[in-house]
PDB file of C-alpha atoms and ligand atoms in Angstrom:
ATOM      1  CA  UNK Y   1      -3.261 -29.275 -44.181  1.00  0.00           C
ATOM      2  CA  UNK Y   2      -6.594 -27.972 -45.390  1.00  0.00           C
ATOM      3  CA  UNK Y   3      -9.714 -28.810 -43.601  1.00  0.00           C
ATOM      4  CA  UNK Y   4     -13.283 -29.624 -45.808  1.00  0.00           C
ATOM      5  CA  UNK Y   5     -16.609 -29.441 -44.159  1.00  0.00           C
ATOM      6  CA  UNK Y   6     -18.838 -27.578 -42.070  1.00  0.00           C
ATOM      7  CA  UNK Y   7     -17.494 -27.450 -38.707  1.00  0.00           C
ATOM      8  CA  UNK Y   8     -19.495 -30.174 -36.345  1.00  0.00           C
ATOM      9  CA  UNK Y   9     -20.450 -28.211 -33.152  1.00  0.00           C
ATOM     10  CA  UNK Y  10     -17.267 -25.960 -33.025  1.00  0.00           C
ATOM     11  CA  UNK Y  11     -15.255 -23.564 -35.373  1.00  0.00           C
ATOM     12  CA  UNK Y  12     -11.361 -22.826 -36.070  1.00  0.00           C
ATOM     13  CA  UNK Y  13      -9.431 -20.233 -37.913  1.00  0.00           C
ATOM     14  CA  UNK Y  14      -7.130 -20.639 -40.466  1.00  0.00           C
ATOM     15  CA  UNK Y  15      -4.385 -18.718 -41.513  1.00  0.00           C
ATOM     16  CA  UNK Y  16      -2.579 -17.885 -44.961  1.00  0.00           C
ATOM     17  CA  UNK Y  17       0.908 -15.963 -44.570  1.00  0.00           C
ATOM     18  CA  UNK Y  18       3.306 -14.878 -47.090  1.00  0.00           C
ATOM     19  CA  UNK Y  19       4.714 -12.010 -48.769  1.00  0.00           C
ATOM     20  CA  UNK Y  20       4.459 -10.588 -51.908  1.00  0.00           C
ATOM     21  CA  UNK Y  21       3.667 -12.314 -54.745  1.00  0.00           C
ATOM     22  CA  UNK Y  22       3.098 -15.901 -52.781  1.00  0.00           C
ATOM     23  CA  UNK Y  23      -1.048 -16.410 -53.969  1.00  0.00           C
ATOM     24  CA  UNK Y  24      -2.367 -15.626 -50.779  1.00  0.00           C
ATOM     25  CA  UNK Y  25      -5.218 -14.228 -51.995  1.00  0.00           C
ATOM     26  CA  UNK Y  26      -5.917 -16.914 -54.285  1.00  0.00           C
ATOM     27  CA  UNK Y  27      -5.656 -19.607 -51.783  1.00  0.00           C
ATOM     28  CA  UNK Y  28      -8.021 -17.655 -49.759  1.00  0.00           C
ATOM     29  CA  UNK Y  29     -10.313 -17.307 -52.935  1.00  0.00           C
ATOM     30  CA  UNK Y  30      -9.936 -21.484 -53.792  1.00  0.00           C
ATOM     31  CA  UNK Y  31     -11.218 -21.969 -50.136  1.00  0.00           C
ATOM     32  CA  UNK Y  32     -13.813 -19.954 -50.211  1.00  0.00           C
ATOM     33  CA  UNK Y  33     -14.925 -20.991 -53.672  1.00  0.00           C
ATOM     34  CA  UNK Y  34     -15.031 -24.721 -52.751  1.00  0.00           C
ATOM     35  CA  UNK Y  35     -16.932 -23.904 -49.829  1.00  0.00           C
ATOM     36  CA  UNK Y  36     -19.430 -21.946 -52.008  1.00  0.00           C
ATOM     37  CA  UNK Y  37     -19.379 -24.937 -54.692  1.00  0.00           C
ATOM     38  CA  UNK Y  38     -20.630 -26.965 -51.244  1.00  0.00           C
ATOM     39  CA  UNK Y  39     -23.449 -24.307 -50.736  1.00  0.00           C
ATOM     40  CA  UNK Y  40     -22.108 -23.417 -47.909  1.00  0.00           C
ATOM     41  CA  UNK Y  41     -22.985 -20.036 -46.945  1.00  0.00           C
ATOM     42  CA  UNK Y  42     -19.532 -18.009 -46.929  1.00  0.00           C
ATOM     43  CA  UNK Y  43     -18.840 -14.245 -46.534  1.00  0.00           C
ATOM     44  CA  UNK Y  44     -15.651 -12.015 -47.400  1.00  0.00           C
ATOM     45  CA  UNK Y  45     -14.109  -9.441 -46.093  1.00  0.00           C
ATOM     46  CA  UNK Y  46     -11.494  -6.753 -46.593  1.00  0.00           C
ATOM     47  CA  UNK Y  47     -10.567  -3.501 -45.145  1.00  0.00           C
ATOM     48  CA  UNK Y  48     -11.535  -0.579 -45.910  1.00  0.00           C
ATOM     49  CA  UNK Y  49      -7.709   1.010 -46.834  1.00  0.00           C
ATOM     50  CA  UNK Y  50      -7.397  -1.600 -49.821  1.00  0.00           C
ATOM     51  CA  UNK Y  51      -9.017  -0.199 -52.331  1.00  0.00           C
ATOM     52  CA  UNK Y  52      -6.845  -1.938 -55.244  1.00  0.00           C
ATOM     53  CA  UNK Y  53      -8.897  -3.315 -58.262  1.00  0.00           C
ATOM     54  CA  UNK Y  54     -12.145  -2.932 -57.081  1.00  0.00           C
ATOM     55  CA  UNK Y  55     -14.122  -1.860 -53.966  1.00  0.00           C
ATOM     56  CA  UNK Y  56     -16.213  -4.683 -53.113  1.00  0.00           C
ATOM     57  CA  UNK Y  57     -14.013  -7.930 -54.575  1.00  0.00           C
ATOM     58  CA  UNK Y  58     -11.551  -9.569 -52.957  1.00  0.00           C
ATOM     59  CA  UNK Y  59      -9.158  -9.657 -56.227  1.00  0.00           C
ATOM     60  CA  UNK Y  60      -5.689 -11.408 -56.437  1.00  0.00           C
ATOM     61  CA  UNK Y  61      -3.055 -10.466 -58.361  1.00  0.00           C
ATOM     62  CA  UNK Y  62      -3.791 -13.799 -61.260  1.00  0.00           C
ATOM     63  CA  UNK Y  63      -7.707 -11.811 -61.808  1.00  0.00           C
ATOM     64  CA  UNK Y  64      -9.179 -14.354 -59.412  1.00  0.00           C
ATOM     65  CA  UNK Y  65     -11.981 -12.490 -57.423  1.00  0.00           C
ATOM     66  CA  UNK Y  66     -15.106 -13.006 -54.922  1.00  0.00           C
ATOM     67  CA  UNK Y  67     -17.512 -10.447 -53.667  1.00  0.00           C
ATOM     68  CA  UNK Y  68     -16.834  -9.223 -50.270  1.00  0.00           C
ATOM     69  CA  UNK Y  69     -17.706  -6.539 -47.858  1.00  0.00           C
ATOM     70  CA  UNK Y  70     -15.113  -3.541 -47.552  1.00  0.00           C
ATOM     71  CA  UNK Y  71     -15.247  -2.723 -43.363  1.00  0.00           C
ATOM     72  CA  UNK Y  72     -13.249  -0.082 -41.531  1.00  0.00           C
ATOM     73  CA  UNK Y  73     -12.581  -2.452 -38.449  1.00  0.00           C
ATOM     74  CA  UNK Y  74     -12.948  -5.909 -36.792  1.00  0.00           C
ATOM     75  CA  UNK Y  75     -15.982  -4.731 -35.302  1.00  0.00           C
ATOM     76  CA  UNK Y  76     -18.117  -4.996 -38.238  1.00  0.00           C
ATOM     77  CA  UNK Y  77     -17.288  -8.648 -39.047  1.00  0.00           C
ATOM     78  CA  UNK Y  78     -19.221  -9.531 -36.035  1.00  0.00           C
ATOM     79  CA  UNK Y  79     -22.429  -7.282 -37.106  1.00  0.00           C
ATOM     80  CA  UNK Y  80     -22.018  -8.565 -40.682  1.00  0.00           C
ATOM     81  CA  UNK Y  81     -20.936 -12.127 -40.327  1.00  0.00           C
ATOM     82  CA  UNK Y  82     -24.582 -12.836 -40.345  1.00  0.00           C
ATOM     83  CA  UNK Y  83     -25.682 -17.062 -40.346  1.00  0.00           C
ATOM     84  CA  UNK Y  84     -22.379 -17.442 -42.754  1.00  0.00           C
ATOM     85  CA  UNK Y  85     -20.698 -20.750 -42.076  1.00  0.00           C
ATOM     86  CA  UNK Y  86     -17.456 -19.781 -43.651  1.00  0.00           C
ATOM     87  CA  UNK Y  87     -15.955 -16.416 -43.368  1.00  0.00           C
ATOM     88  CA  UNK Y  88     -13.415 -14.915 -45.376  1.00  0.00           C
ATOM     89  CA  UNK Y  89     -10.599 -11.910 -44.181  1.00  0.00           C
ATOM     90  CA  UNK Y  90      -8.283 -10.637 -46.876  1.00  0.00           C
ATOM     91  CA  UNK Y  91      -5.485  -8.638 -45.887  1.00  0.00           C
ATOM     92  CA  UNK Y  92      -5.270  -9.586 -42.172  1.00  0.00           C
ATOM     93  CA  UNK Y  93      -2.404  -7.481 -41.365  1.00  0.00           C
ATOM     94  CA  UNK Y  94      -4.779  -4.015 -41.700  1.00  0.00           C
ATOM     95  CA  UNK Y  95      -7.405  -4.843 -39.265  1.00  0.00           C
ATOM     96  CA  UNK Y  96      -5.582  -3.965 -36.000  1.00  0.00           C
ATOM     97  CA  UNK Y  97      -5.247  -6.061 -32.435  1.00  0.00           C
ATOM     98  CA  UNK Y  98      -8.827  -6.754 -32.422  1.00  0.00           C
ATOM     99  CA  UNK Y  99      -9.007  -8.916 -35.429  1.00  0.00           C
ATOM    100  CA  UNK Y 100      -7.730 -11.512 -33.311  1.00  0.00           C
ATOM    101  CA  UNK Y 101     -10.257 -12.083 -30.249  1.00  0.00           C
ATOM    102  CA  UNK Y 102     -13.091 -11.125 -33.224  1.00  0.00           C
ATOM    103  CA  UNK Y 103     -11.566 -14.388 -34.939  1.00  0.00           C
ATOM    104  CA  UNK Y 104     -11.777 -16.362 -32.408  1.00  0.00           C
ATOM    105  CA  UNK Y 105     -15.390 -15.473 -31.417  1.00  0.00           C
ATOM    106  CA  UNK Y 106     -16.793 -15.780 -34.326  1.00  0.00           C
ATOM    107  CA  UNK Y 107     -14.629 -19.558 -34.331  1.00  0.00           C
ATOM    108  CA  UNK Y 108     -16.130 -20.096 -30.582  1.00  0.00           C
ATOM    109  CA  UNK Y 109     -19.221 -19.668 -32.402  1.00  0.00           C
ATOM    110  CA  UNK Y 110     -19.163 -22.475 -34.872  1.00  0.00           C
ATOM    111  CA  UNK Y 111     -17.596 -21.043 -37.908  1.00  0.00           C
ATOM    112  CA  UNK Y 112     -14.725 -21.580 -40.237  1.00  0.00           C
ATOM    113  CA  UNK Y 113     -12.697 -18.197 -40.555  1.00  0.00           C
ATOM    114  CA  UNK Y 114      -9.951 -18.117 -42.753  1.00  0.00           C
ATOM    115  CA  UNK Y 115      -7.127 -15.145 -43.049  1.00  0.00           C
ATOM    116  CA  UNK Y 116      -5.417 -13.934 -45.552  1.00  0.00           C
ATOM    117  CA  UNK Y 117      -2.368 -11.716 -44.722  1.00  0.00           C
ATOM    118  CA  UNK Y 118       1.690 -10.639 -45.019  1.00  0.00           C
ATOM    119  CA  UNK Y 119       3.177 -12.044 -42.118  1.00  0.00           C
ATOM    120  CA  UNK Y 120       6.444  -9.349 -42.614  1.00  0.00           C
ATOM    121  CA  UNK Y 121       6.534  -5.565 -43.480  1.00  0.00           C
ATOM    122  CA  UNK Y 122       8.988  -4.910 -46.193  1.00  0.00           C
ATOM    123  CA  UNK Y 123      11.822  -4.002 -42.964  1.00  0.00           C
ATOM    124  CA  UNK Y 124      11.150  -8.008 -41.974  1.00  0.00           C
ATOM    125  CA  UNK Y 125       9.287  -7.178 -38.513  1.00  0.00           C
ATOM    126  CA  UNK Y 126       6.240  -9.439 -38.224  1.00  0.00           C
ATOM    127  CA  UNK Y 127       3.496  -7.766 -39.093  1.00  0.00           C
ATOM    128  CA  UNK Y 128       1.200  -7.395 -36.386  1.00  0.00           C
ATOM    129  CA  UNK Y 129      -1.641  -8.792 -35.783  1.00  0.00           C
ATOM    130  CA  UNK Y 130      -0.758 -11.790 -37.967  1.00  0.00           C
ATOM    131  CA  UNK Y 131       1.697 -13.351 -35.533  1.00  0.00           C
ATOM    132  CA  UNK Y 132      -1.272 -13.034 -32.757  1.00  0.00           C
ATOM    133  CA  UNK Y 133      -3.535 -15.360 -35.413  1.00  0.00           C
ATOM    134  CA  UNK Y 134      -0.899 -17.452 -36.308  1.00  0.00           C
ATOM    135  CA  UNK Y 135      -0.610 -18.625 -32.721  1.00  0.00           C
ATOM    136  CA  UNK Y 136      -4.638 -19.178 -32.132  1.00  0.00           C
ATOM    137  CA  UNK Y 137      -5.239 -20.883 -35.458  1.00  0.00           C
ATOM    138  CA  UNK Y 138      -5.919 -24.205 -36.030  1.00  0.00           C
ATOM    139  CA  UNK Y 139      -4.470 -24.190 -39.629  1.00  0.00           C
ATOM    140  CA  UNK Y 140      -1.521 -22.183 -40.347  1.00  0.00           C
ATOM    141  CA  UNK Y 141       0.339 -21.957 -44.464  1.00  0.00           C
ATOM    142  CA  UNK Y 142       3.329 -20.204 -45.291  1.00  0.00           C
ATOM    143  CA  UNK Y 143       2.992 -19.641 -49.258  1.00  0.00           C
ATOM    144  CA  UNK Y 144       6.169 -18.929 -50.685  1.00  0.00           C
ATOM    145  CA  UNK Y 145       6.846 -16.723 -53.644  1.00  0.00           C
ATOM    146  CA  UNK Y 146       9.559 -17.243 -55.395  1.00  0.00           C
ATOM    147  CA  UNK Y 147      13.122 -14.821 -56.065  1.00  0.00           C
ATOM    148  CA  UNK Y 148      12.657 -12.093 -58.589  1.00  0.00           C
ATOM    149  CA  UNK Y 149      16.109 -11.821 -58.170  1.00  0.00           C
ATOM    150  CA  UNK Y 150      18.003 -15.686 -57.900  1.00  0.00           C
ATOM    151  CA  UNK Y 151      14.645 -18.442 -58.026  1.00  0.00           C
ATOM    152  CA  UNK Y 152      14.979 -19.722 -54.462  1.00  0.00           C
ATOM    153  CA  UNK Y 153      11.965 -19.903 -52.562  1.00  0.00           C
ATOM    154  CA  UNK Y 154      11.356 -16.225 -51.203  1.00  0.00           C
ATOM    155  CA  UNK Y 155       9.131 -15.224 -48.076  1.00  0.00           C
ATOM    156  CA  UNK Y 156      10.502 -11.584 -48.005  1.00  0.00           C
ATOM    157  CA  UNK Y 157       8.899  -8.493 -49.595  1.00  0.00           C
ATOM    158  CA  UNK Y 158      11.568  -6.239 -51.146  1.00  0.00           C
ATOM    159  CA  UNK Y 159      10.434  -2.516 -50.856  1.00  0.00           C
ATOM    160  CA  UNK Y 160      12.432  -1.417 -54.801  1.00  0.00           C
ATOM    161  CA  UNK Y 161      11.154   2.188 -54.344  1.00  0.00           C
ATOM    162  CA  UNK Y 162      12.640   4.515 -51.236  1.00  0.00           C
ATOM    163  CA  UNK Y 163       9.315   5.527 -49.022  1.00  0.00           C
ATOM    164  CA  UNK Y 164       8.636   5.074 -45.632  1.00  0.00           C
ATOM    165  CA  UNK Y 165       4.926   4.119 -45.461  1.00  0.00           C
ATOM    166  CA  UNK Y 166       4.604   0.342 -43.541  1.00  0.00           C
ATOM    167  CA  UNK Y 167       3.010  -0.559 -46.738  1.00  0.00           C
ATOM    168  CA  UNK Y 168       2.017   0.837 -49.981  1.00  0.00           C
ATOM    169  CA  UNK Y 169      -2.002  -0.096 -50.914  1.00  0.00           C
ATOM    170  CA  UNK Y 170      -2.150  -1.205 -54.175  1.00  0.00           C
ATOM    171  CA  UNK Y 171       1.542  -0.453 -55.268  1.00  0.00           C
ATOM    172  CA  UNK Y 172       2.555  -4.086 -56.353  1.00  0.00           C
ATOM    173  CA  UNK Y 173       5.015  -2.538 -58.673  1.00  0.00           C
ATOM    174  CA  UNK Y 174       6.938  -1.189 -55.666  1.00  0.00           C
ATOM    175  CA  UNK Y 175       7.874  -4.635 -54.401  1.00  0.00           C
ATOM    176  CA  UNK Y 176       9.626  -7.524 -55.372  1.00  0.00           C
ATOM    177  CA  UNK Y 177       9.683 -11.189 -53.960  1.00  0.00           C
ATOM    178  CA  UNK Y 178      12.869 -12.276 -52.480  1.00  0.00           C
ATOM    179  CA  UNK Y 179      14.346 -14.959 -50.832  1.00  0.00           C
ATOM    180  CA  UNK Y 180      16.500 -14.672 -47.164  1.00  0.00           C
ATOM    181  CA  UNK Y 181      19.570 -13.828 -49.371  1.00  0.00           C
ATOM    182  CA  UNK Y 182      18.716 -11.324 -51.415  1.00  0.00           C
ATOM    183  CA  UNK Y 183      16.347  -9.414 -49.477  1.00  0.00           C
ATOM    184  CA  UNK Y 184      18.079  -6.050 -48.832  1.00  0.00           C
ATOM    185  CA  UNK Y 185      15.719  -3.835 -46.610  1.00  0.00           C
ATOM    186  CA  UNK Y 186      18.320  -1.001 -46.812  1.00  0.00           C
ATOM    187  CA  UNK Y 187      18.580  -0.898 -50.393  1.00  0.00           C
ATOM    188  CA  UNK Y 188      16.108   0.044 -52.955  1.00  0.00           C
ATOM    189  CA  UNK Y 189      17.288  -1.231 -56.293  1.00  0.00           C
ATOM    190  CA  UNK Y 190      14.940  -3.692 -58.858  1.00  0.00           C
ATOM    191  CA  UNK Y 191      16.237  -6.198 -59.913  1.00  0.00           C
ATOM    192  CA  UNK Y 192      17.952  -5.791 -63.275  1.00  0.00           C
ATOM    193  CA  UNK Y 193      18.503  -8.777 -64.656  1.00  0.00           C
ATOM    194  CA  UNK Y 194      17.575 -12.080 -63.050  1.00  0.00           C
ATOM    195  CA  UNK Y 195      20.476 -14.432 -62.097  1.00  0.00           C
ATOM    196  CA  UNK Y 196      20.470 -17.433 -64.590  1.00  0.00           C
ATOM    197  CA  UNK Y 197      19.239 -20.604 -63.701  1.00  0.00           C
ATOM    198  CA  UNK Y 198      21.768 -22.765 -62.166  1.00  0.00           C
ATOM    199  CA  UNK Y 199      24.253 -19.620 -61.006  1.00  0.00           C
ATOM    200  CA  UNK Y 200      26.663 -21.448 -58.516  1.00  0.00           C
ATOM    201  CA  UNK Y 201      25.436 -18.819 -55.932  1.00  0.00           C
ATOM    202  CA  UNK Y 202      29.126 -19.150 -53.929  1.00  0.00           C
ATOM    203  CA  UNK Y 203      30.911 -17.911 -56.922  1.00  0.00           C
ATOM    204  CA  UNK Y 204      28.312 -15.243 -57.325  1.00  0.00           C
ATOM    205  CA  UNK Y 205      29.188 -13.855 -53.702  1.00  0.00           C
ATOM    206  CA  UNK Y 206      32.608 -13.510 -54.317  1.00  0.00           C
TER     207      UNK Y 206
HETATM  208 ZN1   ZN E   1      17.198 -14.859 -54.103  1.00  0.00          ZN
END
């Protein structure tokens, strides 16, 4: 469900979870573009710590990107937000605790804030403060990405390179999308080859 429109005398959030390689960014960017198309007046943020691509675009991985603000903390959204009707947050999961009460003032205040964000670290844990959003938002989606390794719909991020770092900034080539099965936080290995279309995955597992 994807709300249109400027919000009539109240606000809401809306949140975009996923892992790797599920277009999170993008959908954020198709939002905000259609509410730019509708003159609305939209800002975008992203923290400071993601300095992938370039420093002040929000960039996906497909070359989709929208000028934003890079901010150390929560606490400049609200100094920045400005008269914007629609405000954009890339890469929830870096802001810290306070992203979520800044959220849902700047809601309480009449505007439309959408999130953008991973939802697990690459051990699984929910990655905080994501879960905190997802349970004040109006508008929660779950992108899915889909198996590097067998094609089934995948909402885990596979670490393939041994470090210990809650995430590595800019390193897409360290991950992998997998799905519940072959997610393997303890192991480290790319895939090699991916499993053929149509593998009977029960004789695979024996
Ligand atoms: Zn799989």
């Amino acid at each position: 469900m994807n709300p249109v429109g400027v919000p009539q005398g109240t606000g809401w959030i809306e949140v975009v979870v996923g892992c790797m390689f599920s277009g999170k960014t993008e959908e954020l960017i198709r939002r905000l573009r259609r509410a730019q198309f509708a003159r609305q007046r939209v800002v975008v943020f992203k923290p400071a710590l993601d300095r992938r691509y370039s420093a002040d675009h929000v960039d996906s991985h497909s070359g989709q990107k929208i000028a934003s603000f890079v901010v150390e903390g929560p606490g400049e959204l609200l100094r920045l937000a400005g008269d914007a009707q629609v405000i954009g947050i890339d890469e929830g999961q870096f802001f810290g605790p306070d992203l979520v009460s800044v959220c849902e003032q700047l809601a309480n205040d009449g505007r439309r804030v959408i999130v953008a964000g991973l939802d697990q670290d690459y051990l699984g844990r929910p990655f905080d403060p994501m879960p905190q959003l997802l349970a004040v938002a109006e508008y929660i989606t779950k992108n899915l990405a889909i198996c590097m390794r067998c094609g089934n719909p995948a909402d885990r991020s596979q670490r393939v390179v041994n470090r210990d770092a809650r995430f590595l900034v800019g390193e897409t080539d360290a991950y992998e999308a997998r799905c519940r099965r072959c997610w393997n936080p303890s192991s480290f290995e790319p895939v090699q080859e991916p499993l053929p279309l149509g593998v009977n995955l029960a004789e695979e597992r024996r």
